mmCIF file of C-alpha atoms in Angstrom:
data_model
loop_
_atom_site.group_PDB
_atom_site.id
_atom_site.type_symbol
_atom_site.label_atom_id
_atom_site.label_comp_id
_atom_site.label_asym_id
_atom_site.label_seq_id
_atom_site.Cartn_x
_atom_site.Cartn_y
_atom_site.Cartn_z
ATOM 1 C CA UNK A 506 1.406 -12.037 -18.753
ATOM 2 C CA UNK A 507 4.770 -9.904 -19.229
ATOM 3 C CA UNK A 508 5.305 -7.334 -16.590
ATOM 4 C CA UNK A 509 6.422 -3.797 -18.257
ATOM 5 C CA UNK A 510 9.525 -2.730 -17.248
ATOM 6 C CA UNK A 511 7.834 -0.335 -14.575
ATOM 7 C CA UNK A 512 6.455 -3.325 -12.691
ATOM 8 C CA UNK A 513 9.006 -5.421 -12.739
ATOM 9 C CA UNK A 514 12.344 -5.648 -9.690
ATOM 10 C CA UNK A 515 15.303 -5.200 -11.241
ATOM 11 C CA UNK A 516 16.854 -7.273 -8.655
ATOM 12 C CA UNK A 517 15.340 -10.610 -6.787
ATOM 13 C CA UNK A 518 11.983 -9.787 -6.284
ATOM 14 C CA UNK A 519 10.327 -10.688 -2.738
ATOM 15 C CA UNK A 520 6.833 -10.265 -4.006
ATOM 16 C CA UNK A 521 5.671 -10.590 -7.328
ATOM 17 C CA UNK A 522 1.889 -10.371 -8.307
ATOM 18 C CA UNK A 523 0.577 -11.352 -12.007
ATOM 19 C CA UNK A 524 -2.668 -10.716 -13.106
ATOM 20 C CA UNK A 525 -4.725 -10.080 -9.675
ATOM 21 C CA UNK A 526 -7.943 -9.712 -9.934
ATOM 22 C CA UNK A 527 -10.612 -9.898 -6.977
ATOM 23 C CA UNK A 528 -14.207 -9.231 -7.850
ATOM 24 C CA UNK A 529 -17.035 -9.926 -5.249
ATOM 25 C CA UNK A 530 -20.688 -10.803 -5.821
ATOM 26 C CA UNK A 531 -23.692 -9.282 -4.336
ATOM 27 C CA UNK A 532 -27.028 -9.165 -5.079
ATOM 28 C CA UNK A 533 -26.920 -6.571 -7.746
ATOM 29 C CA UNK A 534 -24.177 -8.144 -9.520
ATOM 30 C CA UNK A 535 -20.199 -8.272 -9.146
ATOM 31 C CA UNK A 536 -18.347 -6.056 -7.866
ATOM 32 C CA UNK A 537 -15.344 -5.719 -9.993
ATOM 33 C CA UNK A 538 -12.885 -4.136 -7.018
ATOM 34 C CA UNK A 539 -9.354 -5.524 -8.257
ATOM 35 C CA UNK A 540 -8.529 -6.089 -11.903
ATOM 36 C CA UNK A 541 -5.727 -7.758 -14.129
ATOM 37 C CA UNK A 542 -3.353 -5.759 -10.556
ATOM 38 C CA UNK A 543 0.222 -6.622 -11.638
ATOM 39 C CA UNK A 544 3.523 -5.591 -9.795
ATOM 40 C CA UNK A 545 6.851 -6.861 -7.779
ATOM 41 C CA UNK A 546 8.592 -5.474 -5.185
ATOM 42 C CA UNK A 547 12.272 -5.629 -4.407
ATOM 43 C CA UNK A 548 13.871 -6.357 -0.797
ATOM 44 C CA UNK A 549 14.171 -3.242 0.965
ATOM 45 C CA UNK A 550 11.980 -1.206 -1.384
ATOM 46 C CA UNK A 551 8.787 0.515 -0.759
ATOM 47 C CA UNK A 552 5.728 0.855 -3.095
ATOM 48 C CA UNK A 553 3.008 3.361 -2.777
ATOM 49 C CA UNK A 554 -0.178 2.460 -3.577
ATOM 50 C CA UNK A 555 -2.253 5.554 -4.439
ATOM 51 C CA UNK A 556 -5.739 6.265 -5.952
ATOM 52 C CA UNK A 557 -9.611 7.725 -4.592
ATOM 53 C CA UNK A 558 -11.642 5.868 -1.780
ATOM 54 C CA UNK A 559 -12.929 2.750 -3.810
ATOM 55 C CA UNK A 560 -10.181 2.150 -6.315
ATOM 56 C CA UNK A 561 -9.206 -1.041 -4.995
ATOM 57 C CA UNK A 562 -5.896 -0.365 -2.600
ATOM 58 C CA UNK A 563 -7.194 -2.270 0.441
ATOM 59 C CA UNK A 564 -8.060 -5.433 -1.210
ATOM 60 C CA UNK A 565 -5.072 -5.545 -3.233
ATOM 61 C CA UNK A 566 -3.268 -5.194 0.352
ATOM 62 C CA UNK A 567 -5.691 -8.145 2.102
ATOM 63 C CA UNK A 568 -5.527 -10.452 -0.821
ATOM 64 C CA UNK A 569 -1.807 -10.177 -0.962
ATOM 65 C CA UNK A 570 -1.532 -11.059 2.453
ATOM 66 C CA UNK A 571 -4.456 -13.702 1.599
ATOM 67 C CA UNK A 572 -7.016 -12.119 4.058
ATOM 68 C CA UNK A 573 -9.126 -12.206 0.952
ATOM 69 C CA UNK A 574 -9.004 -15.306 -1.645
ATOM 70 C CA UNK A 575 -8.266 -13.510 -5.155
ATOM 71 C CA UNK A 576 -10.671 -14.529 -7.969
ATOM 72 C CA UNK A 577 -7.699 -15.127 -10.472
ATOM 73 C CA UNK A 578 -3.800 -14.433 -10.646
ATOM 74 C CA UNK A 579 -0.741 -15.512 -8.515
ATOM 75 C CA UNK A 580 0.990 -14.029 -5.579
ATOM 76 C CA UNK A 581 4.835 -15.313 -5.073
ATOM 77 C CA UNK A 582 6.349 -14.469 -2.021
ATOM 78 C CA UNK A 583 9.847 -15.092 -1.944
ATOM 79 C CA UNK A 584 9.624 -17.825 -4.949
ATOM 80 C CA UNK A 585 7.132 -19.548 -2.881
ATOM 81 C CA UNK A 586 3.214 -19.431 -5.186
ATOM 82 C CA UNK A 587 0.739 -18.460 -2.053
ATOM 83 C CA UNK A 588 -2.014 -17.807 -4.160
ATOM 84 C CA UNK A 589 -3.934 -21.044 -3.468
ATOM 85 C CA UNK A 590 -2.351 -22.331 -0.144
ATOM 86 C CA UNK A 591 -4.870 -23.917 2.194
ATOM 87 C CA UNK A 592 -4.380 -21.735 5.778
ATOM 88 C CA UNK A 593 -2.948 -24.484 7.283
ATOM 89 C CA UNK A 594 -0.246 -24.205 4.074
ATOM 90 C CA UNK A 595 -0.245 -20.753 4.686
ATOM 91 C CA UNK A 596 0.991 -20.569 7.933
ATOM 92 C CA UNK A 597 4.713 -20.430 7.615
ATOM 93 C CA UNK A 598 4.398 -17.420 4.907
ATOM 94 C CA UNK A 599 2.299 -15.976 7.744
ATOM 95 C CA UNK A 600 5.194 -15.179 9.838
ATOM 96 C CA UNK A 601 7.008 -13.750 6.755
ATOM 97 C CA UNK A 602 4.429 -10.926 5.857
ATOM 98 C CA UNK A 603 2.533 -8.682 8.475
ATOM 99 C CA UNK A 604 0.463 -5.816 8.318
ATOM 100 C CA UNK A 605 -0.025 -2.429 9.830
ATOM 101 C CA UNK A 606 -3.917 -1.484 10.192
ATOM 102 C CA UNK A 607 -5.454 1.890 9.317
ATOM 103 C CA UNK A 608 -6.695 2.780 12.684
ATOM 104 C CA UNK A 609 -4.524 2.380 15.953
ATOM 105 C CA UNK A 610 -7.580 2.342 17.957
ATOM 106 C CA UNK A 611 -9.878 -0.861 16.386
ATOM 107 C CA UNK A 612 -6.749 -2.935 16.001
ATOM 108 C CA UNK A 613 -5.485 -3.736 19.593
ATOM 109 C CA UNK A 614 -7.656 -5.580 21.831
ATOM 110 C CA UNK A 615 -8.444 -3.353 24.680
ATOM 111 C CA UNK A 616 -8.173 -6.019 27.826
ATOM 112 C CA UNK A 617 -4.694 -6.883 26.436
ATOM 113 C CA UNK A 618 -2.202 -5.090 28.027
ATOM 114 C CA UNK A 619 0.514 -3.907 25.212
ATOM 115 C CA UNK A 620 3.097 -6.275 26.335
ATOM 116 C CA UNK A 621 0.615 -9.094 25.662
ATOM 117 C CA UNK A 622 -0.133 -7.866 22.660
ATOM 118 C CA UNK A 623 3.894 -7.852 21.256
ATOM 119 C CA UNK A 624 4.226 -11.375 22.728
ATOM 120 C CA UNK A 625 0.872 -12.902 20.962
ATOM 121 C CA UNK A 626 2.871 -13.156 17.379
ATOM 122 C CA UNK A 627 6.374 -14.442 18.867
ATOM 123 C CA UNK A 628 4.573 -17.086 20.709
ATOM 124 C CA UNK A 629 2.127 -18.109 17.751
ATOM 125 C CA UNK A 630 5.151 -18.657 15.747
ATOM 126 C CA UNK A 631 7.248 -20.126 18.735
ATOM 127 C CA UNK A 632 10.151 -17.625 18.071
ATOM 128 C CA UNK A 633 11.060 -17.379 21.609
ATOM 129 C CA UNK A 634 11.550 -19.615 24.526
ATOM 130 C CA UNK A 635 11.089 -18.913 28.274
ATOM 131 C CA UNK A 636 9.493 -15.549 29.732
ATOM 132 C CA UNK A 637 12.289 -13.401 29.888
ATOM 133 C CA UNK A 638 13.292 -13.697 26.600
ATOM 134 C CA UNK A 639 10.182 -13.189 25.497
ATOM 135 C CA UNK A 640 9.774 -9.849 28.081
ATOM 136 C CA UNK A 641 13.373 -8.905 26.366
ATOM 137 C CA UNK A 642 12.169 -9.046 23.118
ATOM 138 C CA UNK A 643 8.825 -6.961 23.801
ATOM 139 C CA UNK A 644 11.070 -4.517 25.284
ATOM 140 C CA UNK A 645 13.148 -4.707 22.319
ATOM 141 C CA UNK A 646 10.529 -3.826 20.169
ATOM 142 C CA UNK A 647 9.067 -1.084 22.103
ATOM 143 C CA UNK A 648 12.448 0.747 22.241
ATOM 144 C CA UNK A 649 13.185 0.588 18.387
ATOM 145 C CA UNK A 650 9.577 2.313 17.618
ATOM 146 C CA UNK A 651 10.290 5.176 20.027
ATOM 147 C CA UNK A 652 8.922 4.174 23.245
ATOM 148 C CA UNK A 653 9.692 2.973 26.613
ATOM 149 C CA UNK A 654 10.116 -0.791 27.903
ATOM 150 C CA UNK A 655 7.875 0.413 30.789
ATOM 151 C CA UNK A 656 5.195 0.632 28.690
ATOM 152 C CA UNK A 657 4.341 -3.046 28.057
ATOM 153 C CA UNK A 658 2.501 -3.180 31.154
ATOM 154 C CA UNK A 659 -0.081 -0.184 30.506
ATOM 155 C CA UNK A 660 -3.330 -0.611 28.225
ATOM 156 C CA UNK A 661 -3.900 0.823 25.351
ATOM 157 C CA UNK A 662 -6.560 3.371 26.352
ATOM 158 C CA UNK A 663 -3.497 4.951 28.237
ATOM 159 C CA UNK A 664 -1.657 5.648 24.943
ATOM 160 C CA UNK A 665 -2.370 8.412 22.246
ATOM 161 C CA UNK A 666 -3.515 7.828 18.409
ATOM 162 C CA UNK A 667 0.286 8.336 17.423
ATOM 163 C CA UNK A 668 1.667 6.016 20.222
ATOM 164 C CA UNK A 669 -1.101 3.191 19.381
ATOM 165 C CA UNK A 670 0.052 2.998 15.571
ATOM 166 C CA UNK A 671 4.019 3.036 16.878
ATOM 167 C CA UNK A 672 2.659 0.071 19.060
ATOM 168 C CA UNK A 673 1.147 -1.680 16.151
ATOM 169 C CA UNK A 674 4.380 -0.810 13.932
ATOM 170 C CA UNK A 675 6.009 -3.127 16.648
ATOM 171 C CA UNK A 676 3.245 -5.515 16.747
ATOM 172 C CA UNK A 677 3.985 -5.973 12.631
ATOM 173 C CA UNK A 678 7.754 -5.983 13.117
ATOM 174 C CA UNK A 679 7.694 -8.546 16.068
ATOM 175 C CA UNK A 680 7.865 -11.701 14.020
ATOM 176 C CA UNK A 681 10.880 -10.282 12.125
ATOM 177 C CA UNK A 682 8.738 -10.065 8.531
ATOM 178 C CA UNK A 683 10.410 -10.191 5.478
ATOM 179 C CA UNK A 684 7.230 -7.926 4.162
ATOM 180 C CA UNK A 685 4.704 -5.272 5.771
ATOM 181 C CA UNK A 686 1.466 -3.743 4.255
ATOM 182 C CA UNK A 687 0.801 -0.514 5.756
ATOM 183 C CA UNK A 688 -2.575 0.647 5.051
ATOM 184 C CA UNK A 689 -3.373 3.875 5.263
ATOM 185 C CA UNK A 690 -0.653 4.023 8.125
ATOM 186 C CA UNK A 691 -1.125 8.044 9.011
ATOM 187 C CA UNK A 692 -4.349 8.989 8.041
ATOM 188 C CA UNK A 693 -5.975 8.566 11.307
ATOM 189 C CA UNK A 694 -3.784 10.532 12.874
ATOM 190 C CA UNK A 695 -3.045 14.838 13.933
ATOM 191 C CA UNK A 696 -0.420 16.138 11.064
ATOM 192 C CA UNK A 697 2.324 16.591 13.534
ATOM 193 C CA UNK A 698 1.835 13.380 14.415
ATOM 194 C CA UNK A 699 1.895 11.856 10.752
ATOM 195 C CA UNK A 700 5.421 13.552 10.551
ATOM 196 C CA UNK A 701 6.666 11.609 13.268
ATOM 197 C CA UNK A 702 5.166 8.284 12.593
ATOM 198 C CA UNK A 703 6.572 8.740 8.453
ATOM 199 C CA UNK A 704 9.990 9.914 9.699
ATOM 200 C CA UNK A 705 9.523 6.507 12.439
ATOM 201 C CA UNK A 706 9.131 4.607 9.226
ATOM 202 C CA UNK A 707 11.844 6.125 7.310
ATOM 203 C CA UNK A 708 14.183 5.189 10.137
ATOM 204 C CA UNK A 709 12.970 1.912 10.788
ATOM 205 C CA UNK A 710 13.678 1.212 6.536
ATOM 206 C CA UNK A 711 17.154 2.829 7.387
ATOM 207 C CA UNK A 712 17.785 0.558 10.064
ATOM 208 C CA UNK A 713 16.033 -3.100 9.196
ATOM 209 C CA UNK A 714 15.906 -2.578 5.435
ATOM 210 C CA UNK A 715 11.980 -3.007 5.158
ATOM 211 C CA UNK A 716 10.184 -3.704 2.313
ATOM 212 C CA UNK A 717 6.799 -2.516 2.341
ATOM 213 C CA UNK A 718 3.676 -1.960 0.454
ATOM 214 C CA UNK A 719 2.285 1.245 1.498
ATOM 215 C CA UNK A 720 -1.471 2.133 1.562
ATOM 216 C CA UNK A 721 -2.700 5.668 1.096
ATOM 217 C CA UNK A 722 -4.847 8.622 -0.741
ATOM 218 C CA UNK A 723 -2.387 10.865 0.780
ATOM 219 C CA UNK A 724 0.251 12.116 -1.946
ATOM 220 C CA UNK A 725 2.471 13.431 0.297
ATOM 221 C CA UNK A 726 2.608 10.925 2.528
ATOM 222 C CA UNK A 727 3.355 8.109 -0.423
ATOM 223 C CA UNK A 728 6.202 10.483 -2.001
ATOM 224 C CA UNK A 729 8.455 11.088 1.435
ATOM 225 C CA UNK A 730 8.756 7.319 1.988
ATOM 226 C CA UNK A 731 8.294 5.353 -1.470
ATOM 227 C CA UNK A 732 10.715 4.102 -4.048
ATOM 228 C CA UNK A 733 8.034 3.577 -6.612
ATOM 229 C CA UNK A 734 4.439 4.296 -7.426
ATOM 230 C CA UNK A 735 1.795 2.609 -8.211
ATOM 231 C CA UNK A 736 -1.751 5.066 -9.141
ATOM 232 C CA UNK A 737 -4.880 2.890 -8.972
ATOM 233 C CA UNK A 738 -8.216 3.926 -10.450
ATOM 234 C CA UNK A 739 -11.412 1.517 -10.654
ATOM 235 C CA UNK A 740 -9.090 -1.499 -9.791
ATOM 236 C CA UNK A 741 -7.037 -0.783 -12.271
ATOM 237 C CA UNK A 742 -3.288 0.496 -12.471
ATOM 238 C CA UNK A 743 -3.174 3.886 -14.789
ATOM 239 C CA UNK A 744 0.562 4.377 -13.912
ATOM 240 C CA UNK A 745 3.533 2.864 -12.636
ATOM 241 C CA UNK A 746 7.545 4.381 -12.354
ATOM 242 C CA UNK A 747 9.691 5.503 -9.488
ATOM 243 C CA UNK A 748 8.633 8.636 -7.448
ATOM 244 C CA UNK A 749 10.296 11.582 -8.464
ATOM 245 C CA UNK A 750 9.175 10.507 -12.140
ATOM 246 C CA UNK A 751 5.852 9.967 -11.073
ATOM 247 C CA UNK A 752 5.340 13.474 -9.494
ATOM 248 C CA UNK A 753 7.631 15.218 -11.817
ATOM 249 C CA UNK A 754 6.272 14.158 -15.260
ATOM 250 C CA UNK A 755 2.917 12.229 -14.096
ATOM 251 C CA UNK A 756 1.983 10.627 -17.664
ATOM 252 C CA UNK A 757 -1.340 9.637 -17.675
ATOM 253 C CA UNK A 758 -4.605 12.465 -17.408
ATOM 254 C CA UNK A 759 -5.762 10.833 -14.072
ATOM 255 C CA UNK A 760 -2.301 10.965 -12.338
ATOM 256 C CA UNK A 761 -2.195 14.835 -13.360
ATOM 257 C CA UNK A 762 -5.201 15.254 -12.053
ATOM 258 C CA UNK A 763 -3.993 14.103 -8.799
ATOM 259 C CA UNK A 764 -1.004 15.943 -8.675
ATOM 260 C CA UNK A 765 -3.036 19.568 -9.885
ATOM 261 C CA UNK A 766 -4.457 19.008 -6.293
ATOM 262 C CA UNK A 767 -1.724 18.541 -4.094
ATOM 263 C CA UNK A 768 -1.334 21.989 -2.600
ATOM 264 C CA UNK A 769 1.882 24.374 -3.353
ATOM 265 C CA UNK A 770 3.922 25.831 -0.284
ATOM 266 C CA UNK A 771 6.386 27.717 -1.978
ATOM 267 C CA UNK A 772 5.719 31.526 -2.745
ATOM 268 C CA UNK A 773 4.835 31.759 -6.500
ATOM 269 C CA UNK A 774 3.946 28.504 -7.148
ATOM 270 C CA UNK A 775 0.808 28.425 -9.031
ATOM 271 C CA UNK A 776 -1.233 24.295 -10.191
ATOM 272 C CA UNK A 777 -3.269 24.622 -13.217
ATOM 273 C CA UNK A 778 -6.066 22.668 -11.553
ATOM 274 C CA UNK A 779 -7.721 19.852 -13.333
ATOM 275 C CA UNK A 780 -11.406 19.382 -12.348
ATOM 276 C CA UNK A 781 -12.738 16.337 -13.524
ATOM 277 C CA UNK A 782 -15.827 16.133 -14.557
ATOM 278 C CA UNK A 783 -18.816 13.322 -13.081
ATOM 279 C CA UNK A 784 -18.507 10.589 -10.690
ATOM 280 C CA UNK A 785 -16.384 7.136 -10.103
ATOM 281 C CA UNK A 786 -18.167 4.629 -12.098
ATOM 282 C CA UNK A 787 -19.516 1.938 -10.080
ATOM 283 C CA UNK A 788 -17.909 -1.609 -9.874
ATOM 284 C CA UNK A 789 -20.837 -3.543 -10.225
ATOM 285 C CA UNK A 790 -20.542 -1.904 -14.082
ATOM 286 C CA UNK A 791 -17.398 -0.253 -15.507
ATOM 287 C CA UNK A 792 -17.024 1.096 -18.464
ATOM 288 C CA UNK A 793 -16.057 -0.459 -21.316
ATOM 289 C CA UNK A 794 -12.318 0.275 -22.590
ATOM 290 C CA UNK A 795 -10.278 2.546 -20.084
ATOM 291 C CA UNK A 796 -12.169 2.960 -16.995
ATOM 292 C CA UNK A 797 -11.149 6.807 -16.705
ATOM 293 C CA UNK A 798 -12.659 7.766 -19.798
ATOM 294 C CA UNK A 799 -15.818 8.950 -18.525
ATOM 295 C CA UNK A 800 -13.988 11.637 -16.491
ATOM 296 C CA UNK A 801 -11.142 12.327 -18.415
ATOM 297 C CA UNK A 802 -11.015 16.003 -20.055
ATOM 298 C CA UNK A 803 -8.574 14.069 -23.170
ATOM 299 C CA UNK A 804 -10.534 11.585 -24.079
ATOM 300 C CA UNK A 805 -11.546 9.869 -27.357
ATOM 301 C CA UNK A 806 -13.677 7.731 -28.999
ATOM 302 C CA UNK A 807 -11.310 5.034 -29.251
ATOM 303 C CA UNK A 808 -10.976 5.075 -25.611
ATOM 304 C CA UNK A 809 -14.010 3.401 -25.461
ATOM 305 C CA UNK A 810 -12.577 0.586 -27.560
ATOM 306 C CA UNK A 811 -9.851 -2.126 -25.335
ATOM 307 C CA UNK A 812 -9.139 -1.873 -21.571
ATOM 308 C CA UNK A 813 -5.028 0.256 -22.634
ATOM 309 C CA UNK A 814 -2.580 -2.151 -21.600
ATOM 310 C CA UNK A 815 0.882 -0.544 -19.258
ATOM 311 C CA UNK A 816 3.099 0.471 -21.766
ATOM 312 C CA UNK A 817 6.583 1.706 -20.691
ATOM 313 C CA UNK A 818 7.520 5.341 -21.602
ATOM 314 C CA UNK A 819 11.325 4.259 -20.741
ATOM 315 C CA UNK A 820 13.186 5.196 -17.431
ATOM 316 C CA UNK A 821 11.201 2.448 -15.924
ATOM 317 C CA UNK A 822 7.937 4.494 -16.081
ATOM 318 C CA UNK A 823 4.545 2.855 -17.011
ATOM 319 C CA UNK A 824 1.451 4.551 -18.329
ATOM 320 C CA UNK A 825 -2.358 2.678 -19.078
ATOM 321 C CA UNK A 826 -2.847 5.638 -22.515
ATOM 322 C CA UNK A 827 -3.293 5.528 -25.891
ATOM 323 C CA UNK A 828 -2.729 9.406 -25.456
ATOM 324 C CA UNK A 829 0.684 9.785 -26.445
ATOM 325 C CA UNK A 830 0.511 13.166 -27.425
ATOM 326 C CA UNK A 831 -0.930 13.720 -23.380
ATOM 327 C CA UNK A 832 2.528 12.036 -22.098
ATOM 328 C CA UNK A 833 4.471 14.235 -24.097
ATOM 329 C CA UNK A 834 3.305 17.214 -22.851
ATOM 330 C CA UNK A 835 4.004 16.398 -19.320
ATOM 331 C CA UNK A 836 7.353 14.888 -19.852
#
C-alpha cells in the first residue's frame, strides 16, 4: 500500500502503520472497529487523532502499542516490524513506547504509594541501580511534570484529578520512551485544569522533544498541541494534513461538520452549522462504499459504489472524497 503524501514523515519516521485493520467478533457478527488505518509519525511530532465516540481512536492507540493483536497490517517502530512479536519479543519495544490513560483515577493502583508507582517501570526495565538512584530519578520525574519530590511518599487519593494525570505523565515518561499515546489525556478533567495539563505537555515536547500520538474528541484540545491531523469516522480515516490546514480549509463534509461545531469566541463570528442527519452506522455492518454517506448532506449515488481511497489535495493534505467540487469550496 502507498501512503499519500499526507500520511507519510517527511523525515525518518519513528512509527509507521500500513494497512491496520482490527475487527472483533461477537455473537452478532464482527465488529469492524479499525479499517485499512494508515499513517507515520516523525520524531518529535505530534498527531491528533480525532473523530465521535466509536470511530475507532482507542484501538488504533492499544493495537499500536500491541495491547490488542491487529487482524491485518504492520506496525514499525523505529525500523523494527512489531506487528507479530511474541510478548516475550516484545519486551524491549516495550520500554520504547508508553502510554498515558484516559482517567487519572482507574490507572494508579491505590495501595501504591506514587513513588512506587514511578519506580515500577525503571526497575522492570532495570534502568537504574541501587535505591538512591532510583529515589533520584522518581524525584526527577516528579519535578519536570510540575510537582514536588515530597510527593512520592503520599497516595494517590491525596492528589487531585489534574495532579493524578501529571503523575501518570511521569509514570509514561519514566522509562525515557521514544513514543507516548495519550488517550483522551484531558477529558476527565475541570477546564482550567485541561489548560494546565495541555500547556504541561506543550512544555514537556519543548523540552524532551516528544513524539506522541494524541487521543481525543476534543477539537481544541488536538489543535493547541498537534502537528498533524488525523479525522477518523467508522474506523476509517476521512482526512489527513497538518493542523492549521485541517481547521482552516477542512476538505472532506464530515471534517466540516466537525469544525461547524466547535464554538466561536470572538465577537461577530458566526458557524454555518452542519447538522447531520441519522445515526453512526453500526460496525457489525457498515455501509457499503464511504462509510459517511448515510449522513452526509453531499452525497451521491456513486458514493455508494468503492470504499474513496486518501487522495492528496497537495500541501501535504489528504481527503477520503470523490467530492471534488465539496473541497473546493472550502479551500
Amino acid at each position: 500500500m502507498t501512503l499519500p503524501a499526507s500520511a507519510r514523515c517527511d523525515g525518518a519516521g519513528l512509527l509507521e502503520v500500513e494497512g491496520l485493520r482490527k475487527w472483533f467478533t461477537s455473537g452478532g457478527g464482527v465488529v469492524q472497529a479499525v479499517t485499512d488505518v494508515s499513517f507515520t509519525l516523525n520524531h518529535g511530532e505530534v498527531l491528533g487523532l480525532v473523530g465521535e465516540s466509536g470511530s475507532g481512536k482507542t484501538t488504533i492507540g492499544q493495537t499500536v502499542l500491541r495491547l490488542q493483536d491487529p487482524t491485518a497490517g504492520r506496525i514499525v517502530l523505529a525500523g523494527t516490524d512489531i506487528t507479530h512479536l511474541s510478548q516475550r519479543a516484545l519486551r524491549p519495544s516495550r520500554r520504547r513506547m508508553q502510554m498515558v490513560f484516559q482517567d487519572p483515577y482507574a490507572s494508579l493502583n491505590p495501595r501504591l504509594r506514587v513513588g512506587d508507582a514511578l519506580a515500577e517501570p525503571l526497575e522492570t526495565f532495570g534502568l537504574v541501580a541501587g535505591r538512591a538512584a532510583k529515589a533520584e530519578r522518581v524525584a526527577e520525574l516528579l519535578e519536570l511534570v510540575g510537582l514536588r519530590a515530597d510527593h512520592a511518599a503520599r497516595y494517590p487519593h491525596e492528589f487531585s484529578g489534574g495532579q493524578r494525570q501529571r503523575i501518570g505523565i511521569a509514570r509514561a515518561l519514566a522509562p525515557n520512551p521514544d513514543l507516548v499515546i495519550a488517550d483522551e489525556l484531558v477529558s476527565a478533567l475541570d477546564v482550567s485544569v485541561q489548560a494546565q495539563i495541555l500547556a504541561l505537555i506543550d512544555d514537556l515536547r519543548a523540552r524532551l522533544g516528544l513524539t506522541m500520538l494524541l487521543i481525543a474528541h476534543d477539537l481544541a484540545v488536538v489543535e493547541y498541541v498537534s502537528d498533524r491531523v488525523a479525522v477518523l469516522y467508522l474506523g476509517r480515516i476521512m482526512e489527513i494534513g497538518r493542523t492549521r490546514d485541517i481547521y482552516r480549509t477542512p476538505g472532506h463534509p464530515y471534517t466540516q461538520a466537525l469544525m461547524s461545531a466547535v464554538p466561536r469566541v470572538r465577537v461577530g463570528d458566526r458557524a454555518n452549522r452542519i447538522v447531520l442527519r441519522g445515526d453512526i452506522p453500526s460496525p457489525l455492518n457498515p455501509p457499503s462504499g464511504c462509510p459517511f454517506r448515510t449522513r452526509c448532506p453531499v452525497s451521491l449515488p456513486a458514493c455508494a459504489d468503492a470504499v474513496p481511497a486518501l487522495r492528496d489535495r497537495g500541501n501535504n493534505h489528504a481527503v477520503a472524497c470523490i467530492r471534488d467540487d465539496v473541497w473546493s469550496l472550502s479551500a
